[in-house]
Structure formats: structure tokens, C-alpha cells
Short mmCIF file of C-alpha atoms in Angstrom, two decimals:
data_model
loop_
_atom_site.label_atom_id
_atom_site.label_comp_id
_atom_site.label_asym_id
_atom_site.label_seq_id
_atom_site.Cartn_x
_atom_site.Cartn_y
_atom_site.Cartn_z
CA MET A 23 60.70 38.86 2.77
CA ALA A 24 57.44 36.95 2.24
CA THR A 25 55.49 37.41 -0.98
CA MET A 26 51.89 36.78 -2.02
CA LYS A 27 53.08 33.55 -3.63
CA ASP A 28 54.39 32.37 -0.26
CA ILE A 29 51.05 33.17 1.37
CA ALA A 30 49.17 31.37 -1.42
CA ARG A 31 51.34 28.28 -0.97
CA LEU A 32 50.81 28.18 2.79
CA ALA A 33 47.09 28.92 2.61
CA GLN A 34 46.64 26.55 -0.34
CA VAL A 35 44.89 29.12 -2.53
CA SER A 36 45.76 31.01 -5.70
CA THR A 37 47.88 34.17 -5.73
CA SER A 38 44.94 36.12 -7.16
CA THR A 39 42.80 35.03 -4.19
CA VAL A 40 45.47 36.29 -1.80
CA SER A 41 45.46 39.62 -3.66
CA HIS A 42 41.68 39.92 -3.41
CA VAL A 43 41.74 39.19 0.33
CA LEU A 44 44.56 41.59 1.17
CA ASN A 45 43.34 44.38 -1.11
CA LYS A 46 39.63 43.76 -0.43
CA THR A 47 38.87 43.79 -4.15
CA ARG A 48 36.51 40.83 -4.30
CA PHE A 49 34.37 38.82 -1.90
CA VAL A 50 35.81 35.46 -0.78
CA SER A 51 34.42 33.01 1.70
CA GLU A 52 35.01 33.60 5.39
CA ASP A 53 37.03 30.38 5.67
CA ILE A 54 39.41 31.31 2.84
CA GLU A 55 39.80 34.86 4.13
CA LYS A 56 40.72 33.51 7.55
CA ARG A 57 43.31 31.10 6.07
CA VAL A 58 44.92 33.82 3.97
CA LYS A 59 45.16 36.29 6.85
CA GLN A 60 46.55 33.63 9.17
CA ALA A 61 49.18 32.68 6.58
CA ALA A 62 50.12 36.34 6.13
CA LYS A 63 50.50 36.71 9.87
CA GLU A 64 52.66 33.61 10.21
CA LEU A 65 54.93 34.79 7.41
CA ASN A 66 55.15 38.38 8.76
CA TYR A 67 53.99 39.58 5.37
CA ALA A 68 54.27 43.34 4.69
CA PRO A 69 52.82 44.77 1.46
CA SER A 70 55.31 46.38 -0.91
CA ALA A 71 54.79 50.12 -1.03
CA LEU A 72 56.91 50.27 -4.19
CA ALA A 73 54.83 47.66 -6.00
CA ARG A 74 51.60 49.37 -5.01
CA SER A 75 52.88 52.78 -6.09
CA LEU A 76 53.94 51.47 -9.50
CA LYS A 77 50.56 49.88 -9.99
CA MET A 78 48.55 52.87 -8.75
CA LYS A 79 50.95 55.51 -10.19
CA CYS A 80 50.86 57.20 -6.79
CA THR A 81 53.51 56.93 -4.07
CA LYS A 82 51.62 58.86 -1.35
CA THR A 83 54.87 60.77 -0.91
CA VAL A 84 55.54 64.48 -1.40
CA GLY A 85 58.81 66.38 -1.40
CA MET A 86 59.68 69.69 0.19
CA LEU A 87 62.65 71.96 -0.50
CA VAL A 88 63.61 74.45 2.20
CA THR A 89 66.56 76.80 2.68
CA THR A 90 68.76 76.33 5.73
CA SER A 91 68.38 79.14 8.21
CA THR A 92 68.80 79.76 11.91
CA ASN A 93 65.32 81.31 11.76
CA PRO A 94 62.82 79.14 13.71
CA PHE A 95 60.14 80.45 11.32
CA PHE A 96 61.00 77.67 8.88
CA GLY A 97 60.83 74.99 11.55
CA GLU A 98 57.41 76.19 12.67
CA VAL A 99 56.11 76.10 9.08
CA LEU A 100 57.62 72.64 8.59
CA LYS A 101 55.83 71.40 11.70
CA GLY A 102 52.54 72.40 10.07
CA VAL A 103 53.54 70.60 6.86
CA GLU A 104 54.52 67.40 8.67
CA ARG A 105 51.37 67.34 10.76
CA ARG A 106 49.11 67.79 7.74
CA CYS A 107 50.96 65.14 5.71
CA TYR A 108 50.48 62.70 8.60
CA GLU A 109 46.79 63.53 8.88
CA LYS A 110 46.33 62.94 5.14
CA GLY A 111 48.31 59.69 5.06
CA TYR A 112 51.25 61.06 3.08
CA ASN A 113 54.99 60.68 3.62
CA LEU A 114 57.26 63.73 3.44
CA ILE A 115 60.80 63.84 2.04
CA LEU A 116 62.62 67.00 3.13
CA CYS A 117 65.60 68.43 1.23
CA ASN A 118 67.77 71.35 2.29
CA THR A 119 69.02 73.66 -0.47
CA GLU A 120 71.44 75.66 1.76
CA GLY A 121 70.61 78.65 -0.44
CA ASP A 122 72.44 77.10 -3.39
CA SER A 123 70.67 76.94 -6.76
CA GLU A 124 72.70 73.95 -7.97
CA ARG A 125 71.91 72.00 -4.83
CA MET A 126 68.25 72.90 -5.24
CA LYS A 127 68.23 71.53 -8.80
CA ALA A 128 70.02 68.36 -7.68
CA SER A 129 67.51 67.90 -4.85
CA ILE A 130 64.58 68.31 -7.24
CA ASP A 131 66.15 65.67 -9.50
CA THR A 132 66.53 63.30 -6.55
CA LEU A 133 62.93 63.81 -5.45
CA LEU A 134 61.68 63.12 -8.96
CA GLN A 135 63.70 59.92 -9.06
CA LYS A 136 61.94 58.96 -5.82
CA ARG A 137 58.68 59.40 -7.77
CA VAL A 138 57.18 61.94 -5.39
CA ASP A 139 53.61 62.88 -6.27
CA GLY A 140 54.32 66.61 -5.97
CA LEU A 141 56.66 69.26 -4.56
CA MET A 142 56.52 72.15 -2.10
CA LEU A 143 59.18 74.87 -2.37
CA MET A 144 60.14 77.27 0.42
CA CYS A 145 63.47 78.64 -0.79
CA SER A 146 63.00 82.41 -0.92
CA THR A 147 66.79 82.99 -0.85
CA LEU A 148 66.76 81.67 -4.43
CA GLU A 149 64.04 84.01 -5.63
CA GLY A 150 64.51 84.88 -9.30
CA GLU A 151 66.55 81.74 -10.06
CA GLU A 152 65.59 79.95 -13.25
CA ILE A 153 64.54 76.37 -12.54
CA GLU A 154 64.77 74.80 -15.98
CA ILE A 155 64.30 71.28 -14.59
CA PHE A 156 60.56 72.00 -14.27
CA GLU A 157 60.35 72.46 -18.02
CA ARG A 158 61.08 68.74 -18.40
CA TYR A 159 58.18 67.86 -16.06
CA PRO A 160 55.35 70.21 -17.06
CA ASP A 161 52.72 68.08 -15.31
CA LEU A 162 54.49 67.96 -11.94
CA PRO A 163 52.28 69.54 -9.22
CA VAL A 164 54.21 72.28 -7.40
CA VAL A 165 53.23 74.61 -4.57
CA VAL A 166 55.49 77.58 -3.87
CA MET A 167 55.46 78.92 -0.32
CA ASP A 168 56.40 82.48 0.59
CA TRP A 169 58.36 83.15 -2.61
CA GLY A 170 58.42 85.96 -5.14
CA PRO A 171 57.32 85.73 -8.78
CA MET A 172 58.52 82.73 -10.79
CA GLU A 173 58.02 81.82 -14.43
CA TYR A 174 56.98 78.23 -13.76
CA ALA A 175 53.20 77.93 -13.40
CA SER A 176 52.43 76.77 -9.87
CA ASP A 177 50.06 77.23 -6.99
CA LYS A 178 51.34 79.74 -4.47
CA ILE A 179 50.86 80.42 -0.77
CA GLN A 180 52.06 83.82 0.41
CA ASP A 181 51.67 86.29 3.24
CA ASN A 182 50.44 89.83 2.72
CA SER A 183 53.81 91.43 3.43
CA PHE A 184 52.72 94.91 2.40
CA LYS A 185 49.86 94.83 4.88
CA GLY A 186 52.15 93.47 7.61
CA GLY A 187 54.65 96.29 7.08
CA TYR A 188 51.84 98.82 7.16
CA LEU A 189 50.34 97.34 10.36
CA ALA A 190 53.70 97.39 12.14
CA THR A 191 54.41 101.02 11.25
CA GLN A 192 50.89 102.18 12.00
CA HIS A 193 51.14 100.60 15.46
CA LEU A 194 54.24 102.68 16.20
CA ILE A 195 52.47 105.80 14.96
CA ASP A 196 49.35 105.01 17.02
CA ASN A 197 51.61 104.87 20.08
CA GLY A 198 52.81 108.41 19.48
CA HIS A 199 56.05 107.78 17.57
CA THR A 200 56.94 110.16 14.76
CA ASN A 201 60.69 109.46 14.46
CA ILE A 202 60.54 105.96 13.00
CA GLY A 203 63.19 103.92 11.21
CA CYS A 204 63.22 100.56 9.48
CA VAL A 205 65.61 97.63 9.25
CA THR A 206 64.68 95.90 6.01
CA GLY A 207 65.50 92.46 4.74
CA PRO A 208 67.42 92.02 1.47
CA LEU A 209 65.46 94.32 -0.82
CA HIS A 210 65.90 92.12 -3.90
CA ARG A 211 63.50 89.68 -2.22
CA SER A 212 59.78 90.27 -2.56
CA GLN A 213 58.94 89.84 1.13
CA ALA A 214 61.50 92.43 2.19
CA SER A 215 60.58 95.02 -0.44
CA LEU A 216 56.84 94.64 0.20
CA ARG A 217 57.26 95.08 3.97
CA PHE A 218 59.37 98.16 3.33
CA ASP A 219 56.72 99.47 0.91
CA GLY A 220 54.10 99.03 3.65
CA PHE A 221 56.34 100.95 6.05
CA LYS A 222 56.74 103.83 3.59
CA GLN A 223 53.02 103.93 2.82
CA ALA A 224 52.11 104.19 6.50
CA LEU A 225 54.53 107.11 6.93
CA GLN A 226 53.06 108.83 3.88
CA ASP A 227 49.46 108.32 5.01
CA ASN A 228 50.32 109.94 8.34
CA ASN A 229 52.30 112.85 6.79
CA LEU A 230 55.59 111.67 8.27
CA THR A 231 58.91 112.09 6.49
CA LEU A 232 61.14 109.12 5.71
CA ASN A 233 64.62 109.77 7.12
CA LYS A 234 67.21 107.82 5.09
CA ASN A 235 69.60 107.86 8.06
CA TRP A 236 67.11 105.65 9.88
CA ILE A 237 66.96 102.98 7.19
CA ALA A 238 69.33 99.98 7.21
CA GLN A 239 69.28 96.78 5.22
CA GLY A 240 69.75 93.43 6.95
CA ASN A 241 69.81 89.77 5.95
CA PHE A 242 66.86 88.29 7.91
CA GLU A 243 69.31 86.73 10.42
CA CYS A 244 70.38 87.82 13.92
CA ASP A 245 73.75 89.15 12.77
CA GLY A 246 71.97 91.31 10.20
CA GLY A 247 70.03 93.04 12.97
CA TYR A 248 73.16 93.44 15.07
CA ASP A 249 75.06 95.02 12.17
CA ALA A 250 72.09 97.20 11.22
CA TYR A 251 72.07 98.71 14.71
CA GLN A 252 75.76 99.59 14.36
CA ALA A 253 75.09 101.23 10.99
CA LEU A 254 72.17 103.25 12.36
CA LYS A 255 74.17 104.33 15.40
CA HIS A 256 77.04 105.62 13.28
CA SER A 257 74.74 107.53 10.91
CA GLY A 258 73.53 109.87 13.66
CA ALA A 259 70.93 110.02 16.42
CA LEU A 260 68.67 106.99 16.68
CA PRO A 261 64.91 107.31 16.05
CA SER A 262 62.48 106.64 18.89
CA ALA A 263 61.17 103.47 17.22
CA LEU A 264 62.19 100.88 14.65
CA PHE A 265 60.22 98.49 12.50
CA VAL A 266 62.54 95.50 12.08
CA CYS A 267 61.32 93.36 9.20
CA ASN A 268 61.70 90.01 10.92
CA ASP A 269 62.04 88.76 14.48
CA MET A 270 65.54 87.29 14.08
CA MET A 271 66.98 90.66 13.09
CA ALA A 272 65.02 92.26 15.94
CA LEU A 273 66.70 89.89 18.42
CA GLY A 274 70.15 90.74 17.07
CA LEU A 275 69.39 94.46 17.17
CA ILE A 276 68.09 94.32 20.75
CA ASN A 277 71.29 92.53 21.78
CA ALA A 278 73.42 95.25 20.20
CA ALA A 279 71.33 98.02 21.79
CA ASN A 280 71.61 96.41 25.23
CA GLN A 281 75.39 96.30 24.90
CA ASP A 282 75.27 100.06 24.30
CA GLY A 283 73.10 100.66 27.36
CA ILE A 284 70.05 101.49 25.22
CA LYS A 285 66.92 100.39 27.07
CA ILE A 286 64.06 98.74 25.19
CA PRO A 287 61.45 100.22 24.99
CA GLN A 288 62.27 103.28 27.13
CA ASP A 289 65.00 104.55 24.79
CA LEU A 290 64.10 102.65 21.63
CA SER A 291 60.85 100.89 20.75
CA ILE A 292 61.05 97.80 18.55
CA ILE A 293 58.44 95.91 16.53
CA GLY A 294 59.35 92.73 14.65
CA TYR A 295 57.74 90.44 12.10
CA ASP A 296 56.91 86.67 12.06
CA ASP A 297 55.99 86.03 15.73
CA ILE A 298 58.37 83.11 16.22
CA GLN A 299 57.78 81.38 19.56
CA LEU A 300 60.99 82.71 21.12
CA THR A 301 59.80 86.33 20.98
CA LYS A 302 57.29 85.96 23.81
CA TYR A 303 60.02 84.75 26.21
CA ILE A 304 62.70 87.44 25.79
CA THR A 305 62.83 90.55 27.99
CA PRO A 306 61.01 92.64 27.09
CA SER A 307 58.74 90.35 25.10
CA LEU A 308 58.62 91.45 21.47
CA THR A 309 55.69 93.21 19.88
CA THR A 310 55.52 91.74 16.39
CA ILE A 311 53.46 90.89 13.32
CA HIS A 312 52.09 87.37 13.46
CA GLN A 313 52.39 85.12 10.43
CA PRO A 314 50.15 82.01 10.61
CA LYS A 315 53.04 79.58 10.18
CA HIS A 316 51.19 76.34 10.96
CA GLN A 317 48.39 77.49 8.68
CA LEU A 318 50.94 78.20 5.94
CA GLY A 319 52.24 74.63 6.16
CA LYS A 320 48.76 73.08 6.35
CA THR A 321 47.46 75.16 3.44
CA ALA A 322 50.46 74.24 1.29
CA VAL A 323 49.80 70.51 1.78
CA ASP A 324 46.06 70.89 1.17
CA THR A 325 46.71 72.92 -1.98
CA LEU A 326 49.15 70.31 -3.31
CA LEU A 327 46.72 67.45 -2.65
CA SER A 328 43.93 69.42 -4.29
CA ARG A 329 46.15 69.87 -7.35
CA LEU A 330 46.77 66.10 -7.43
CA GLU A 331 43.02 65.49 -7.44
CA ASN A 332 42.26 68.24 -9.98
CA PRO A 333 45.34 68.67 -12.20
CA ASN A 334 43.53 70.88 -14.72
CA ALA A 335 42.07 73.37 -12.23
CA PRO A 336 43.18 77.03 -12.51
CA GLN A 337 46.38 77.94 -10.64
CA GLN A 338 45.73 79.37 -7.17
CA VAL A 339 47.38 82.22 -5.29
CA ILE A 340 46.34 81.97 -1.63
CA GLN A 341 47.18 84.91 0.60
CA LEU A 342 47.37 84.53 4.38
CA GLU A 343 46.77 87.70 6.38
CA PRO A 344 49.14 88.98 9.10
CA THR A 345 47.94 90.27 12.48
CA LEU A 346 49.43 92.48 15.18
CA VAL A 347 50.64 90.90 18.44
CA GLU A 348 51.14 93.50 21.16
CA ARG A 349 53.68 92.75 23.88
CA HIS A 350 56.16 94.98 25.73
CA SER A 351 58.80 96.27 23.32
CA VAL A 352 56.89 99.39 22.21
CA ILE A 353 56.40 102.31 24.60
CA LYS A 354 53.32 104.51 24.30
CA TYR A 355 54.00 108.23 24.08
CA GLN A 356 51.36 110.74 25.09
CA VAL A 357 49.83 112.24 21.95
CA ASN A 358 48.93 115.92 22.30
#
């Protein structure tokens, strides 16, 4: 691979002159600039990103840790991250934790060895895990996406899960439903517990009683929704409507209901959460709570780059607001 010394030899100038021409750090005559650029072209010279990063103490590379999931939600967020990194001239290194805390720590170590400028974490399955590796790098910029409380000081991007749970339940109530159940996510995770809290608050505000037989806990995956339906069915009569705390579980539950001959929404109304792209193409299309996934990814990148520019600025908690998307999985009852 050609070096600046090779270019200098061919162009018959000093190495420092080559550096000034290629990095545009000092004026040189038009003739010399032309000779240097021609020599660089003939030698197929490519600047060393490693050398530049060591000199500038900036690699223009960020790392991202994400948990493996069949949920397209993560892929849609990642698309927003990748697009924003490209727009800002940054490279992205993606690591998959597979929900394992040891693998997460090993991945963080690897990313630090790659000298990434900062990290983004979207590993909510590991909520509550102690990440002692950060204690060794107190100045490392970190943005946490969609995660619960953590001891390490970091910027955070989150959705208003309580509001989303409230919106979903209120929509069912506004459509005349009074017998309403909920399929939660794992309640040790902040997102799941906050959505369930929003559900309970909406019932309370409308003087409706929470029926424990209509509550089932899932795992935020399709099989969790499928199994939750079976549990609800065996606990007694089904409610008229269910708030299912993410779209993947809603898809699994609808599949189980269809196998039982339960028609959606005539026999059972369903509202989901996340608004993954698939939900508009199933039959019936799923009424759901929209999370701004591309915005989540874009905001995470912008927040990380802002932290790189202003390392001493106060830590930020940025909350993105959910919205209701009405489709065809909720039937409207006549309200007397």
C-alpha cells in the first residue's frame, strides 16, 4: 500500500508538503499541488483511517449493542441509527448480546478495543444488570435506548410507556368496551410494568374493575402471546377486548384465537403496541400504539454526537411520545 513517502518520492517534494496538500493544511503552489495529486492517483494512495484516528483521537466510529429478538421493532430502530450515522459521516459497529450479560460485557470490551468514540445500548432484556466495565471508562459517552434505570450515568432515550398503555386502554373504553384484559410483557422490565400501570390507571379513571382472570404475562415474543391466550382461555370466559403490550405478542394471540374459531374483532377486540410494519398487512390490520422507531434511532445518534461535542453537559433524558394508530382489530360497541 502506497504511503506519503512514496508520493513525495514520485512527485519530488517533501513528505510534509504531501501532507499539506492531501490534508489541505497549508497553501502550496498550483503546480506542486497538481504533481502531488497526480502521484497519489498513480499510486492508488488511500489515506490511513487508523493513522488519522490516532492523530485526531477520533475514529468517527460508534458502537451499538442490541439484544437478539424476532421482533422487527429492533430492526426498524436500527435502520434509523444506520441512516443517521451515514448522514453524519460515522461508521457503526453492531454487536448482538443475545440477552446474555457476559456476552454484553465482552462486546463492550471489544468495541472499546476498536476505539469507538461512543456507545449506544438497546438491551432491555438485561435491565438491572450491573455493568462494571463502565467504571473503568468513566469518560466514555453512552446513550441508553429504551431501557430501565441504570446506575451508570448516561444519556437516555425512552418512550412514554405509561402514556402508551393509557392510550391503548382508553381507546378500548371509548369504543364501548368495559370487559377489558391485558397481556403484559415481563413485569420486571420497566417498559412492561409502565404499560401495565397505564392500563390500570385508565380502568380506574373510568370506574372499571380490574379482573385478575383477564391478566396474563407474556415475553414480548409471538409465542408469549400464543401462550397467554391459552392461559386466559383456561381461566374462564374471555373479555370483549385485550390490550396486548406489544405487537409480536398480539400476532401470536390472534393466531391462537383464530385456531379456536374466535373472530377478531367480532368476538375479541385487540390493540397492540409498537406499530411494527407487519401489523398493517395482517387480517384484520392491527390497531396499535405507534412508537417513533426511526426517530428513536436518529435521536440516539444525535444525542451521542452531541455528548462527544459537549462532554461536560448535563445528562439528558429524552422522552418520545406514543400515538394511537386506528385500524380494524377493535370493534365499536354502541354506548347507551
